[in-house]
PDB file of C-alpha atoms in Angstrom:
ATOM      1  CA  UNK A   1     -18.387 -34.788 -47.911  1.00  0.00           C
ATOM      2  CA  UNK A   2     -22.030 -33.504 -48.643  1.00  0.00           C
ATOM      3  CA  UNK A   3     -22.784 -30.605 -45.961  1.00  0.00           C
ATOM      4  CA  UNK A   4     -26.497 -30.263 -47.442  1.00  0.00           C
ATOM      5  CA  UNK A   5     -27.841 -32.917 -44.952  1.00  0.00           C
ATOM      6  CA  UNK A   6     -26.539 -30.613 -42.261  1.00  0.00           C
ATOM      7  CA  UNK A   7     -27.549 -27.468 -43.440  1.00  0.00           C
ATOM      8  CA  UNK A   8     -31.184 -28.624 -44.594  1.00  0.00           C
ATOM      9  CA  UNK A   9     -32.429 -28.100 -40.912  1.00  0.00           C
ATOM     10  CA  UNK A  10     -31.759 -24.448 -40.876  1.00  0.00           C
ATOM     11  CA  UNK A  11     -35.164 -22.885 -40.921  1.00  0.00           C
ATOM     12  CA  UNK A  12     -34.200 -20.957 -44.129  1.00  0.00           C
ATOM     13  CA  UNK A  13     -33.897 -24.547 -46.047  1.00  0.00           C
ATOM     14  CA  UNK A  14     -37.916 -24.196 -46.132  1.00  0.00           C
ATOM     15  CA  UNK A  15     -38.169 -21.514 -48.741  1.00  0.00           C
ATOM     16  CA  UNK A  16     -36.781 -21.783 -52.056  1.00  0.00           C
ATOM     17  CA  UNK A  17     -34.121 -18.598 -51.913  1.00  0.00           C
ATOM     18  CA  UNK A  18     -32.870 -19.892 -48.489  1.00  0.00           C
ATOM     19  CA  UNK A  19     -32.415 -23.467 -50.330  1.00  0.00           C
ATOM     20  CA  UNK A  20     -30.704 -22.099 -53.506  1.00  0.00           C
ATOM     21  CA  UNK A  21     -28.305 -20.286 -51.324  1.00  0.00           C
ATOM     22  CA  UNK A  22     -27.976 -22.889 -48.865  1.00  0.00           C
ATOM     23  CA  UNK A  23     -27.394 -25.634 -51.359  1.00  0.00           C
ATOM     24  CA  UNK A  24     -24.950 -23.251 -53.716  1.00  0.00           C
ATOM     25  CA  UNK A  25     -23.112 -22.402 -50.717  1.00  0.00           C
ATOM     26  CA  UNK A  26     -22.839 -26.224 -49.750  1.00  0.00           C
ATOM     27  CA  UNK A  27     -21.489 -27.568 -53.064  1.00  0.00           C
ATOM     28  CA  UNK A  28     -18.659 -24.611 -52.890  1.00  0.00           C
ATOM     29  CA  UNK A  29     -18.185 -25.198 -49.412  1.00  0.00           C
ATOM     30  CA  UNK A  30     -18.827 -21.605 -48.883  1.00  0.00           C
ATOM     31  CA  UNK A  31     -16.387 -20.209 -50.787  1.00  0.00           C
ATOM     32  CA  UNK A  32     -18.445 -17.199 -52.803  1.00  0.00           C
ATOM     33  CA  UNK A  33     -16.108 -15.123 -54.387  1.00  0.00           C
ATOM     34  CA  UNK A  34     -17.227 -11.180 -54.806  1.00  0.00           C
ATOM     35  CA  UNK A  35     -21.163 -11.695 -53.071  1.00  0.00           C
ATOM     36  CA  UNK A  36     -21.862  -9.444 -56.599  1.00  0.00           C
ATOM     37  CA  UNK A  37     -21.151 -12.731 -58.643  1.00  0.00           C
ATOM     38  CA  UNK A  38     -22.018 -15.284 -56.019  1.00  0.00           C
ATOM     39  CA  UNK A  39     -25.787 -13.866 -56.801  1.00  0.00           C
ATOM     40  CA  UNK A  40     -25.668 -13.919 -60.154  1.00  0.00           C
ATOM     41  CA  UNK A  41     -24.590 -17.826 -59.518  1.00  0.00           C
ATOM     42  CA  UNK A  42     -28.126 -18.486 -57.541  1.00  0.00           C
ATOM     43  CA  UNK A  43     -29.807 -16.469 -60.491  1.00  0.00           C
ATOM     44  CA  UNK A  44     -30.502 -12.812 -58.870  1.00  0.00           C
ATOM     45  CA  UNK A  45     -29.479  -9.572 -60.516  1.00  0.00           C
ATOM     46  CA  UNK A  46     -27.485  -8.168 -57.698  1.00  0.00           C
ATOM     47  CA  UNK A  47     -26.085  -7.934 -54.639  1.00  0.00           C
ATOM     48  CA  UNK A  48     -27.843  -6.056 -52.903  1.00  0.00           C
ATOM     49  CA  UNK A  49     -30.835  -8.260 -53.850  1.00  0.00           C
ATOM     50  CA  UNK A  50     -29.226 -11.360 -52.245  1.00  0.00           C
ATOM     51  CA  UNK A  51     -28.706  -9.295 -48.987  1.00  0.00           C
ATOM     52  CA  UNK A  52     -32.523  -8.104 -49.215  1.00  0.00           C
ATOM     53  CA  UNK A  53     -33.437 -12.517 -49.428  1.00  0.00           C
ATOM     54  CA  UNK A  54     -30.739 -12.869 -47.200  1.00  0.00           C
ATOM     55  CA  UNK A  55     -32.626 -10.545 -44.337  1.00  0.00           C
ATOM     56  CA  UNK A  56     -35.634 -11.820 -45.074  1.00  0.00           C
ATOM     57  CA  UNK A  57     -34.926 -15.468 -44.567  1.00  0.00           C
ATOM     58  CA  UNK A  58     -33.212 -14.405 -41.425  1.00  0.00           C
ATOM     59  CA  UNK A  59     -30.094 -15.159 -42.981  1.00  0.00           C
ATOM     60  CA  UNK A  60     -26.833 -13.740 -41.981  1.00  0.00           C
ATOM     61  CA  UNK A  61     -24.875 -11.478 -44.603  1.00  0.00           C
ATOM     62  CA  UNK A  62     -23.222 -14.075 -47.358  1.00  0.00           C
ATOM     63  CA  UNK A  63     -19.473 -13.461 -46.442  1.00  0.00           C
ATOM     64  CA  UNK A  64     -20.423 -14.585 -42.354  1.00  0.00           C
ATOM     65  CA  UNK A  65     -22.638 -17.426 -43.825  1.00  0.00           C
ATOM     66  CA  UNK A  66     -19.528 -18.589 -46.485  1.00  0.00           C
ATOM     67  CA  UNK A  67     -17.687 -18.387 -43.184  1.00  0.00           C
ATOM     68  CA  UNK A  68     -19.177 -20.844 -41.121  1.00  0.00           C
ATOM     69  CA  UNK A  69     -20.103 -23.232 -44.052  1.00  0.00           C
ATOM     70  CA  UNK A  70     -16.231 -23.046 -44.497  1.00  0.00           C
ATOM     71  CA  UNK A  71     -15.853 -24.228 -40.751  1.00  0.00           C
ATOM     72  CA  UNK A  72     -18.188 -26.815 -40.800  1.00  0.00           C
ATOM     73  CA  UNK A  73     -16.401 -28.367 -43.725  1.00  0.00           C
ATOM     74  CA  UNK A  74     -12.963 -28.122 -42.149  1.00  0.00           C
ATOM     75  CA  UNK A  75     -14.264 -29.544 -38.813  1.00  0.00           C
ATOM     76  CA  UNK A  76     -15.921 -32.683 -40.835  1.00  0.00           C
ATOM     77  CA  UNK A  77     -12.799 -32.732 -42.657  1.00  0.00           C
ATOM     78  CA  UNK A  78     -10.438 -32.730 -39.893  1.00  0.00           C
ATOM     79  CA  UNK A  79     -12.897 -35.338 -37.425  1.00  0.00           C
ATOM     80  CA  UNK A  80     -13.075 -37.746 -40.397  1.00  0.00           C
ATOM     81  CA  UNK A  81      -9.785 -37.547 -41.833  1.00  0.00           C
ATOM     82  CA  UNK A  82      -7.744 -36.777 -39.265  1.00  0.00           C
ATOM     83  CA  UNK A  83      -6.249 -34.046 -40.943  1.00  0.00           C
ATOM     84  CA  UNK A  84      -5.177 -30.637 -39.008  1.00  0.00           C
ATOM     85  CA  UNK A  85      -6.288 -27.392 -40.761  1.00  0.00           C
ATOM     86  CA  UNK A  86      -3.283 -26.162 -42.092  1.00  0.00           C
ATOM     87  CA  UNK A  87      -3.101 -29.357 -44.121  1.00  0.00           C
ATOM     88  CA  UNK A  88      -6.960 -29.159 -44.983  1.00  0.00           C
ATOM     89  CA  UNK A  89      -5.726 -25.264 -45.843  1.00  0.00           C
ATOM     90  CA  UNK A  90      -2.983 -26.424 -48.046  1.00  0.00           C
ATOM     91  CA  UNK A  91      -5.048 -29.283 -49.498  1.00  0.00           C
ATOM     92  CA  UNK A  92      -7.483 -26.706 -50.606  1.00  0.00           C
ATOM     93  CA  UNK A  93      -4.651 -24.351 -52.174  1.00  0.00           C
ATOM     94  CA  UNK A  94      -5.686 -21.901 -49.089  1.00  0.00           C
ATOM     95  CA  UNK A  95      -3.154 -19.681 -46.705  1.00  0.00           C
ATOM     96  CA  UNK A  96      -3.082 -21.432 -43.593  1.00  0.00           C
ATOM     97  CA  UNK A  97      -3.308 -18.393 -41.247  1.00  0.00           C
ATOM     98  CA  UNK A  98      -6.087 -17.029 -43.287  1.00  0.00           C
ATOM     99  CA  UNK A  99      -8.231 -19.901 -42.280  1.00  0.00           C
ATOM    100  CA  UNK A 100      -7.561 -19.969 -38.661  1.00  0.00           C
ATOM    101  CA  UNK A 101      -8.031 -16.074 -38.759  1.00  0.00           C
ATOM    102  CA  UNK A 102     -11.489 -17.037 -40.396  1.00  0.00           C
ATOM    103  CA  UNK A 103     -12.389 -19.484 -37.292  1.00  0.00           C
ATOM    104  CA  UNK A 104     -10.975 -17.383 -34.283  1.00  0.00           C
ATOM    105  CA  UNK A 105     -12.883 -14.366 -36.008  1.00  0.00           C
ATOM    106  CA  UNK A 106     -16.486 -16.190 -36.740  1.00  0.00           C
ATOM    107  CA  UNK A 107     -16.527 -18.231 -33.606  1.00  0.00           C
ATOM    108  CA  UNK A 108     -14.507 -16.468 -30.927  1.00  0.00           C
ATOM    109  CA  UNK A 109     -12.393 -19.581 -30.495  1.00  0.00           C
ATOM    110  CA  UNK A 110      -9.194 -21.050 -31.926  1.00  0.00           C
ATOM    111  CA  UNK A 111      -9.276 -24.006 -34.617  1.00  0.00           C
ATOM    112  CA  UNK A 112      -8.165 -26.290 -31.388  1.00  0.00           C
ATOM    113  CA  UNK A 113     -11.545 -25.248 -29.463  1.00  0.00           C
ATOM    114  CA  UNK A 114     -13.803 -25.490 -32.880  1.00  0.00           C
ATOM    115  CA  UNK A 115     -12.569 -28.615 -33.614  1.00  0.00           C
ATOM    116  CA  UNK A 116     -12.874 -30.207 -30.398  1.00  0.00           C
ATOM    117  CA  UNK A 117     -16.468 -28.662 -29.935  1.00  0.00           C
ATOM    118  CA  UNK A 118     -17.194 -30.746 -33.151  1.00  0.00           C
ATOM    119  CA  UNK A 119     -19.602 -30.421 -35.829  1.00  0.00           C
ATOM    120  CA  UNK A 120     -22.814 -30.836 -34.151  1.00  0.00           C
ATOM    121  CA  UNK A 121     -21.727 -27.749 -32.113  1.00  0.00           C
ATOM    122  CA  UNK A 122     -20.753 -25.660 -35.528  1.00  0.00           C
ATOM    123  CA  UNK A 123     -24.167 -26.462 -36.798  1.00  0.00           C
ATOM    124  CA  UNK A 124     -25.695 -25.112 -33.841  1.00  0.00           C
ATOM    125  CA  UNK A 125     -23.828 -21.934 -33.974  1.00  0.00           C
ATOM    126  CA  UNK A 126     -24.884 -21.388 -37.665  1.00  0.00           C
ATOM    127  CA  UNK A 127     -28.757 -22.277 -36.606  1.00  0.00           C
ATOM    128  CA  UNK A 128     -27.967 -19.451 -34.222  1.00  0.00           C
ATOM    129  CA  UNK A 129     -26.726 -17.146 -36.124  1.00  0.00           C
ATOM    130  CA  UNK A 130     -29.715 -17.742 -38.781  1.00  0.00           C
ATOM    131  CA  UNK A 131     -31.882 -17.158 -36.148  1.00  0.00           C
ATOM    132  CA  UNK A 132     -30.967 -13.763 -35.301  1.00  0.00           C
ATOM    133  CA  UNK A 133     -29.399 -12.733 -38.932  1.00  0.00           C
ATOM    134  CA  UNK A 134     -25.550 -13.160 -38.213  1.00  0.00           C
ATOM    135  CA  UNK A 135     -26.017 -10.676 -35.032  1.00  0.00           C
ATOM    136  CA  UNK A 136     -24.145 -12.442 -32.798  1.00  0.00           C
ATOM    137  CA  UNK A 137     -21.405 -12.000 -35.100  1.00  0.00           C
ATOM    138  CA  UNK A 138     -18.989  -9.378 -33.682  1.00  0.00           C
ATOM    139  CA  UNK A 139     -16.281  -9.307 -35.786  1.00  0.00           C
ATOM    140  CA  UNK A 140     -15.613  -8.772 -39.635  1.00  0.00           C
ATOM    141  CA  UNK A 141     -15.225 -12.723 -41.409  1.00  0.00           C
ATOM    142  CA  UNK A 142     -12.625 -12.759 -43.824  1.00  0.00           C
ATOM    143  CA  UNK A 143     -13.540 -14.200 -47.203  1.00  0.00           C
ATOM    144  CA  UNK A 144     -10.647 -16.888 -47.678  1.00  0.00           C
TER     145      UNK A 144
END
């Protein structure tokens, strides 16, 4: 499953940082590890200096980002293969409750909601949350 399609009609797909990130996150379904190494893996110095491009772009921070992308690839995953997330989870070699904690705490909704809302509807939450730098965010993400 290739999310880039999806993602390349984020505004931020226009510049070339917002692509590099975009596109790195996609192919690691946006898994990023420490945010310290996930921008040496697009080619900057620090981290600090992704969350400057990040702002910029109108991007929000890289773990809320690595969230969503993670969403979107579990709802595809789940419409297309009929698979419930705790089987996508343990597919992935990823704790179960840790991934529904990551949905309920990015969206505001349980997997059950998310993934009847669809994909179409994930992809306008993340345009949304571009739009106003992950401020709609209220709650930590955790980085599964």
């Amino acid at each position: 499953m290739d999310l880039e399609p999806l993602l390349s009609t984020l505004p931020a797909w226009r510049s070339p940082a917002g692509r590099l990130i975009l596109e790195t996150l996609a192919r690691h379904r946006g898994h990023i590890g420490r945010a310290a190494f996930f921008a040496r893996r697009v080619g900057l110095r620090s981290r600090h200096q992704l969350h400057r491009i990040l702002r910029r772009e109108g991007l929000p921070p890289i773990e809320v980002l690595g969230a969503w992308i993670r969403i979107l690839g579990w709802v595809i995953e789940a419409e297309t293969e009929h698979l419930s997330l705790c089987a996508i989870a343990t597919r992935s070699g990823l704790d179960p409750s840790a991934c529904n904690r990551t949905v309920r705490c990015a969206t505001g909704f349980p997997w059950k909601t998310v993934q009847r809302l669809g994909p179409a509807w994930v992809v306008l939450r993340i345009i949304d949350e571009c739009g106003n730098g992950g401020q709609m965010n209220r709650y930590n993400v955790l980085t599964s």
